[in-house]
Tab-separated table of C-alpha atoms and ligand atoms in Angstrom:
chain	number	residue	atom	x	y	z
W	20	MET	CA	16.186	-22.098	-0.074
W	21	ARG	CA	13.205	-22.745	2.062
W	22	VAL	CA	11.073	-19.780	2.556
W	23	VAL	CA	8.019	-18.474	5.205
W	24	VAL	CA	6.001	-15.408	4.197
W	25	LEU	CA	3.514	-13.993	6.455
W	26	THR	CA	0.984	-12.137	5.149
W	27	GLY	CA	-2.029	-9.302	6.767
W	28	ALA	CA	-4.567	-7.209	5.780
W	29	GLY	CA	-2.330	-4.746	3.782
W	30	VAL	CA	-1.360	-7.112	1.325
W	31	SER	CA	-5.203	-7.011	0.481
W	32	ALA	CA	-5.576	-3.693	1.044
W	33	GLU	CA	-4.692	-2.592	-3.129
W	34	SER	CA	-7.447	-5.013	-3.746
W	35	GLY	CA	-9.965	-3.184	-1.695
W	36	VAL	CA	-10.009	-5.084	1.400
W	37	PRO	CA	-10.179	-2.583	4.162
W	38	THR	CA	-7.788	-3.496	6.947
W	39	PHE	CA	-8.267	-3.732	10.673
W	40	ARG	CA	-6.580	-1.051	11.636
W	41	ASP	CA	-7.154	2.045	9.945
W	42	ALA	CA	-6.726	5.704	11.104
W	43	ASP	CA	-10.249	5.963	12.978
W	44	GLY	CA	-9.177	2.416	14.808
W	45	LEU	CA	-12.321	0.693	13.698
W	46	TRP	CA	-12.964	-2.278	11.416
W	47	GLU	CA	-15.606	-1.340	8.853
W	48	GLY	CA	-17.554	1.077	11.302
W	49	HIS	CA	-17.413	-1.296	13.872
W	50	ARG	CA	-15.008	-1.883	16.721
W	51	VAL	CA	-13.223	-4.982	17.061
W	52	GLU	CA	-14.291	-6.405	20.147
W	53	ASP	CA	-17.416	-5.685	18.768
W	54	VAL	CA	-17.830	-8.239	16.559
W	55	ALA	CA	-14.270	-10.287	16.525
W	56	THR	CA	-14.820	-12.012	19.760
W	57	PRO	CA	-16.180	-15.238	21.654
W	58	GLU	CA	-18.340	-13.028	24.217
W	59	ALA	CA	-20.042	-10.688	21.313
W	60	TYR	CA	-21.257	-13.692	19.591
W	61	ASP	CA	-22.667	-14.961	22.297
W	62	TYR	CA	-24.171	-11.359	23.184
W	63	GLN	CA	-25.290	-10.568	19.973
W	64	PRO	CA	-25.001	-13.268	17.502
W	65	SER	CA	-26.941	-11.507	14.932
W	66	VAL	CA	-24.427	-8.562	14.772
W	67	VAL	CA	-21.952	-11.287	14.174
W	68	HIS	CA	-23.386	-13.349	11.357
W	69	ARG	CA	-24.355	-9.645	9.354
W	70	PHE	CA	-20.655	-8.452	9.923
W	71	TYR	CA	-19.393	-11.558	8.348
W	72	ASP	CA	-21.675	-12.395	5.637
W	73	ALA	CA	-21.282	-8.776	4.116
W	74	ARG	CA	-17.726	-9.599	4.779
W	75	ARG	CA	-18.351	-13.163	2.871
W	76	ALA	CA	-20.683	-11.054	0.026
W	77	ALA	CA	-18.353	-8.579	-0.493
W	78	LEU	CA	-15.144	-11.052	-1.679
W	79	SER	CA	-16.575	-11.805	-5.118
W	80	GLY	CA	-16.316	-8.042	-5.597
W	81	VAL	CA	-12.486	-7.700	-5.151
W	82	GLU	CA	-9.755	-8.998	-7.407
W	83	PRO	CA	-6.408	-10.340	-6.193
W	84	ASN	CA	-3.885	-8.019	-6.934
W	85	PRO	CA	0.140	-7.774	-7.965
W	86	ALA	CA	1.675	-8.856	-4.260
W	87	HIS	CA	-0.821	-11.731	-4.210
W	88	ARG	CA	-0.180	-13.015	-7.742
W	89	ALA	CA	4.111	-12.663	-7.263
W	90	LEU	CA	3.478	-14.885	-4.299
W	91	ALA	CA	2.183	-17.704	-6.098
W	92	ARG	CA	4.540	-17.582	-8.841
W	93	LEU	CA	7.343	-17.863	-6.194
W	94	GLU	CA	5.100	-20.828	-4.910
W	95	ASP	CA	5.356	-22.594	-7.764
W	96	LEU	CA	9.382	-22.414	-8.784
W	97	LEU	CA	9.634	-23.424	-4.788
W	98	GLY	CA	7.114	-25.682	-3.937
W	99	ASP	CA	7.333	-27.262	-0.879
W	100	ASP	CA	10.508	-24.928	0.132
W	101	PHE	CA	7.369	-22.912	0.710
W	102	LEU	CA	5.087	-21.671	3.250
W	103	LEU	CA	2.617	-19.105	2.627
W	104	VAL	CA	0.956	-18.383	6.527
W	105	THR	CA	-1.665	-15.324	5.788
W	106	GLN	CA	-3.946	-14.031	8.784
W	107	ASN	CA	-6.574	-13.166	6.298
W	108	ILE	CA	-9.947	-14.489	5.998
W	109	ASP	CA	-10.119	-13.900	2.485
W	110	ASP	CA	-9.354	-16.031	-0.339
W	111	LEU	CA	-7.563	-13.790	-2.257
W	112	HIS	CA	-3.804	-15.809	-2.393
W	113	GLU	CA	-5.900	-19.017	-3.471
W	114	ARG	CA	-7.746	-17.429	-6.038
W	115	ALA	CA	-3.925	-16.077	-7.341
W	116	GLY	CA	-2.917	-19.353	-7.605
W	117	SER	CA	-1.516	-19.881	-4.431
W	118	ALA	CA	-2.153	-23.529	-2.959
W	119	ARG	CA	0.526	-23.849	0.389
W	120	VAL	CA	-1.276	-21.498	2.440
W	121	VAL	CA	-2.188	-21.663	6.309
W	122	HIS	CA	-5.243	-19.065	7.295
W	123	MET	CA	-4.157	-19.149	10.441
W	124	HIS	CA	-6.964	-17.143	11.226
W	125	GLY	CA	-9.762	-18.773	9.886
W	126	GLU	CA	-11.524	-18.320	6.780
W	127	LEU	CA	-14.654	-15.994	5.670
W	128	LEU	CA	-15.341	-18.881	3.248
W	129	SER	CA	-15.530	-21.408	5.943
W	130	ALA	CA	-18.339	-22.653	8.323
W	131	LEU	CA	-17.660	-24.073	12.179
W	132	CYS	CA	-20.541	-26.495	13.888
W	133	ARG	CA	-20.785	-25.645	17.336
W	134	GLY	CA	-22.805	-29.033	17.401
W	135	CYS	CA	-20.320	-31.085	15.987
W	136	GLY	CA	-17.027	-29.148	15.964
W	137	GLN	CA	-17.003	-29.920	11.724
W	138	ARG	CA	-15.462	-27.192	9.987
W	139	MET	CA	-16.933	-27.021	6.228
W	140	PRO	CA	-16.610	-24.594	3.034
W	141	TRP	CA	-19.237	-22.522	2.744
W	142	GLU	CA	-20.617	-19.558	0.891
W	143	GLY	CA	-23.788	-17.962	2.135
W	144	GLU	CA	-24.969	-16.744	4.643
W	145	MET	CA	-25.397	-17.534	8.515
W	146	SER	CA	-27.886	-14.879	9.445
W	147	GLY	CA	-30.519	-17.196	9.153
W	148	HIS	CA	-29.119	-20.226	11.291
W	149	PRO	CA	-28.919	-22.769	8.251
W	150	PRO	CA	-28.819	-26.121	9.592
W	151	CYS	CA	-25.338	-27.578	9.717
W	152	PRO	CA	-25.083	-30.344	6.774
W	153	ARG	CA	-23.729	-32.624	8.578
W	154	CYS	CA	-25.317	-32.291	12.606
W	155	GLY	CA	-28.654	-30.696	11.479
W	156	VAL	CA	-28.215	-28.676	14.202
W	157	SER	CA	-28.645	-24.893	13.850
W	158	GLU	CA	-25.308	-23.492	15.150
W	159	LEU	CA	-23.163	-23.091	12.548
W	160	ARG	CA	-20.469	-19.857	13.418
W	161	PRO	CA	-18.423	-17.721	10.889
W	162	ASP	CA	-14.464	-20.139	11.090
W	163	VAL	CA	-12.708	-17.192	11.845
W	164	VAL	CA	-10.482	-17.314	14.760
W	165	TRP	CA	-11.231	-14.472	17.123
W	166	PHE	CA	-9.180	-12.589	20.359
W	167	GLY	CA	-9.122	-14.919	23.016
W	168	GLU	CA	-9.284	-17.994	20.660
W	169	ILE	CA	-6.286	-20.295	19.456
W	170	PRO	CA	-4.973	-19.637	15.813
W	171	TYR	CA	-5.230	-22.702	13.457
W	172	ASP	CA	-1.886	-25.233	12.763
W	173	MET	CA	0.377	-23.705	14.517
W	174	ASP	CA	2.091	-26.733	14.670
W	175	ARG	CA	2.594	-27.063	11.069
W	176	ILE	CA	3.619	-23.221	11.654
W	177	LEU	CA	6.293	-23.144	13.804
W	178	GLU	CA	8.494	-26.332	12.408
W	179	ALA	CA	8.415	-24.201	9.287
W	180	LEU	CA	9.876	-21.545	10.759
W	181	THR	CA	12.539	-23.114	12.417
W	182	GLU	CA	13.380	-24.694	8.986
W	183	ALA	CA	13.295	-21.228	7.303
W	184	GLU	CA	16.074	-19.219	5.499
W	185	LEU	CA	14.313	-16.803	4.661
W	186	PHE	CA	10.843	-15.217	6.630
W	187	VAL	CA	8.723	-12.401	5.393
W	188	SER	CA	6.018	-9.973	6.693
W	189	ILE	CA	3.703	-7.953	4.478
W	190	GLY	CA	1.609	-5.899	5.135
W	191	THR	CA	1.114	-6.791	8.698
W	192	SER	CA	1.114	-3.959	11.453
W	193	GLY	CA	2.638	-6.771	14.103
W	194	VAL	CA	0.609	-5.878	17.150
W	195	VAL	CA	-1.307	-9.210	16.862
W	196	TYR	CA	0.111	-12.700	18.782
W	197	PRO	CA	1.337	-15.277	17.895
W	198	ALA	CA	1.621	-13.935	14.132
W	199	ALA	CA	3.685	-11.004	15.255
W	200	GLY	CA	6.388	-13.137	17.474
W	201	PHE	CA	6.963	-15.364	14.427
W	202	VAL	CA	9.728	-13.178	13.372
W	203	HIS	CA	11.426	-13.446	16.360
W	204	GLN	CA	11.255	-17.804	16.274
W	205	ALA	CA	12.281	-17.749	12.424
W	206	ARG	CA	15.345	-15.675	13.287
W	207	MET	CA	16.325	-17.741	16.675
W	208	HIS	CA	16.593	-20.272	14.084
W	209	GLY	CA	18.903	-18.894	12.436
W	210	ALA	CA	16.467	-17.248	9.289
W	211	ARG	CA	16.941	-14.161	7.568
W	212	THR	CA	14.145	-11.777	7.839
W	213	LEU	CA	12.726	-9.162	5.764
W	214	GLU	CA	9.872	-7.063	6.195
W	215	LEU	CA	7.133	-5.616	3.853
W	216	ASN	CA	4.787	-3.011	4.395
W	217	LEU	CA	3.638	0.747	3.645
W	218	GLU	CA	5.132	1.895	6.855
W	219	PRO	CA	7.438	0.608	9.516
W	220	SER	CA	5.598	-2.069	11.897
W	221	GLU	CA	5.521	-2.661	15.506
W	222	GLY	CA	8.203	-5.078	15.222
W	223	VAL	CA	10.210	-3.693	12.343
W	224	SER	CA	13.013	-3.572	14.492
W	225	MET	CA	13.332	-7.247	15.174
W	226	PHE	CA	14.147	-7.626	11.132
W	227	HIS	CA	17.193	-8.009	9.122
W	228	GLU	CA	15.765	-5.455	6.927
W	229	SER	CA	12.755	-3.691	6.061
W	230	ARG	CA	11.215	-1.704	2.649
W	231	GLN	CA	8.086	0.387	2.567
W	232	GLY	CA	6.136	1.053	-0.129
W	233	PRO	CA	2.229	-0.781	-1.500
W	234	ALA	CA	2.887	-4.461	-1.597
W	235	GLY	CA	1.413	-4.444	-5.286
W	236	THR	CA	4.681	-2.492	-5.788
W	237	LEU	CA	7.337	-3.870	-3.237
W	238	VAL	CA	6.309	-7.744	-3.264
W	239	PRO	CA	6.652	-8.689	-7.239
W	240	ALA	CA	10.319	-6.020	-7.159
W	241	TRP	CA	11.194	-8.322	-4.206
W	242	VAL	CA	10.602	-11.811	-6.151
W	243	GLU	CA	11.575	-11.123	-9.112
W	244	GLU	CA	15.172	-10.012	-7.022
W	245	LEU	CA	14.525	-13.586	-4.938
W	246	LEU	CA	14.598	-15.453	-8.807
W	247	ALA	CA	16.826	-13.611	-10.309
W	248	ARG	CA	19.429	-14.601	-7.078
W	249	LEU	CA	18.505	-17.853	-6.893
W	250	GLY	CA	18.511	-17.853	-10.640
W	251	GLY	CA	20.867	-20.922	-11.484
W	252	ALA	CA	18.803	-23.417	-9.019
W	253	PHE	CA	15.976	-22.879	-11.529
W	254	GLY	CA	18.132	-22.521	-14.749
E	318	APR	N1	0.920	-2.243	1.399
E	318	APR	C1	0.832	-2.434	1.997
E	318	APR	N2	0.818	-2.806	3.705
E	318	APR	C2	0.072	-2.043	3.796
E	318	APR	C3	-0.623	-1.591	2.674
E	318	APR	C4	-0.371	-1.907	1.190
E	318	APR	N3	-0.470	-1.668	0.099
E	318	APR	N4	-1.970	-1.240	3.197
E	318	APR	C5	-1.628	-0.803	4.487
E	318	APR	N5	-0.289	-1.493	4.822
E	318	APR	C6	-0.125	-2.045	5.986
E	318	APR	C7	-0.355	-1.130	7.116
E	318	APR	O1	0.515	0.077	7.347
E	318	APR	C8	-0.501	-1.726	8.721
E	318	APR	O2	0.793	-1.705	9.320
E	318	APR	O3	-0.522	-3.292	6.435
E	318	APR	C9	-0.757	-3.289	7.707
E	318	APR	C10	-2.464	-3.705	8.247
E	318	APR	O4	-2.456	-4.125	9.485
E	318	APR	P1	-3.676	-4.370	10.170
E	318	APR	O5	-5.265	-3.475	9.459
E	318	APR	O6	-3.157	-4.188	11.723
E	318	APR	O7	-4.087	-5.999	9.692
E	318	APR	P2	-2.916	-7.374	10.489
E	318	APR	O8	-1.832	-6.611	10.663
E	318	APR	O9	-3.548	-7.790	9.456
E	318	APR	O10	-4.136	-7.474	11.545
E	318	APR	C11	-3.730	-9.053	12.396
E	318	APR	O11	-5.330	-7.985	13.783
E	318	APR	O12	-7.688	-7.931	13.999
E	318	APR	C12	-6.963	-8.948	13.932
E	318	APR	O13	-7.611	-11.588	13.275
E	318	APR	C13	-7.211	-9.311	12.670
E	318	APR	O14	-5.793	-10.891	11.205
E	318	APR	C14	-5.882	-9.657	12.066
E	318	APR	C15	-4.921	-9.375	12.997
């Protein structure tokens, strides 16, 4: 069975990574438009660098939770029939063992050089304006997709949605496009659709089925259920 899973901030919430749209509407004390737009970076690069440097450093203090691990287990069994598309910029899916992961909004552990256009693994700070190891120009920015920019790997994602038999959206509020439209794409091409979220998302009415609760509980239960259903295929 071909399965596409979309994850958002809710899948990492129980690991201690804050979601974007908390009750106060702030992302760790910042308005999203003050740190996650190209305009914010042009206007105050040091504020933006400090913000992402802190997020990057915080990764070492968090661990994958049962939801990340259950998705890695599902990939183990489905192989190339599985694609995990995440809006998250943390590396918790990889640390849980997932390999077929598309980070459509980029990654904290990656830098993008505005001088030569290269993307490269990056673990340290960017606040000190370090030179690009490839071209030497001091124009490294966080390799994250800001509002107004085009998400990564859209061709690969749209192709997978076209072929999917099951599309599952986990821990996302369903307000940010194009990810919020994936359920529509998948349904148009015949997929069954399921939402797993703490509360009904903005797009809940688009899904065939919706379950509410914490991802750390809902996702392992759903994966068990799916594997039992596919049991014959795996012996
Ligand atoms: N389990 C499941 N869902 C949860 C949990 C949990 N433990 N905790 C929170 N949620 C749900 C919330 O109810 C909410 O619907 O996760 C969702 C998180 O929503 P957002 O904070 O809006 O995050 P996300 O949907 O990933 O944001 C999309 O917006 O700011 C941009 O680029 C950023 O990738 C991000 C995009």
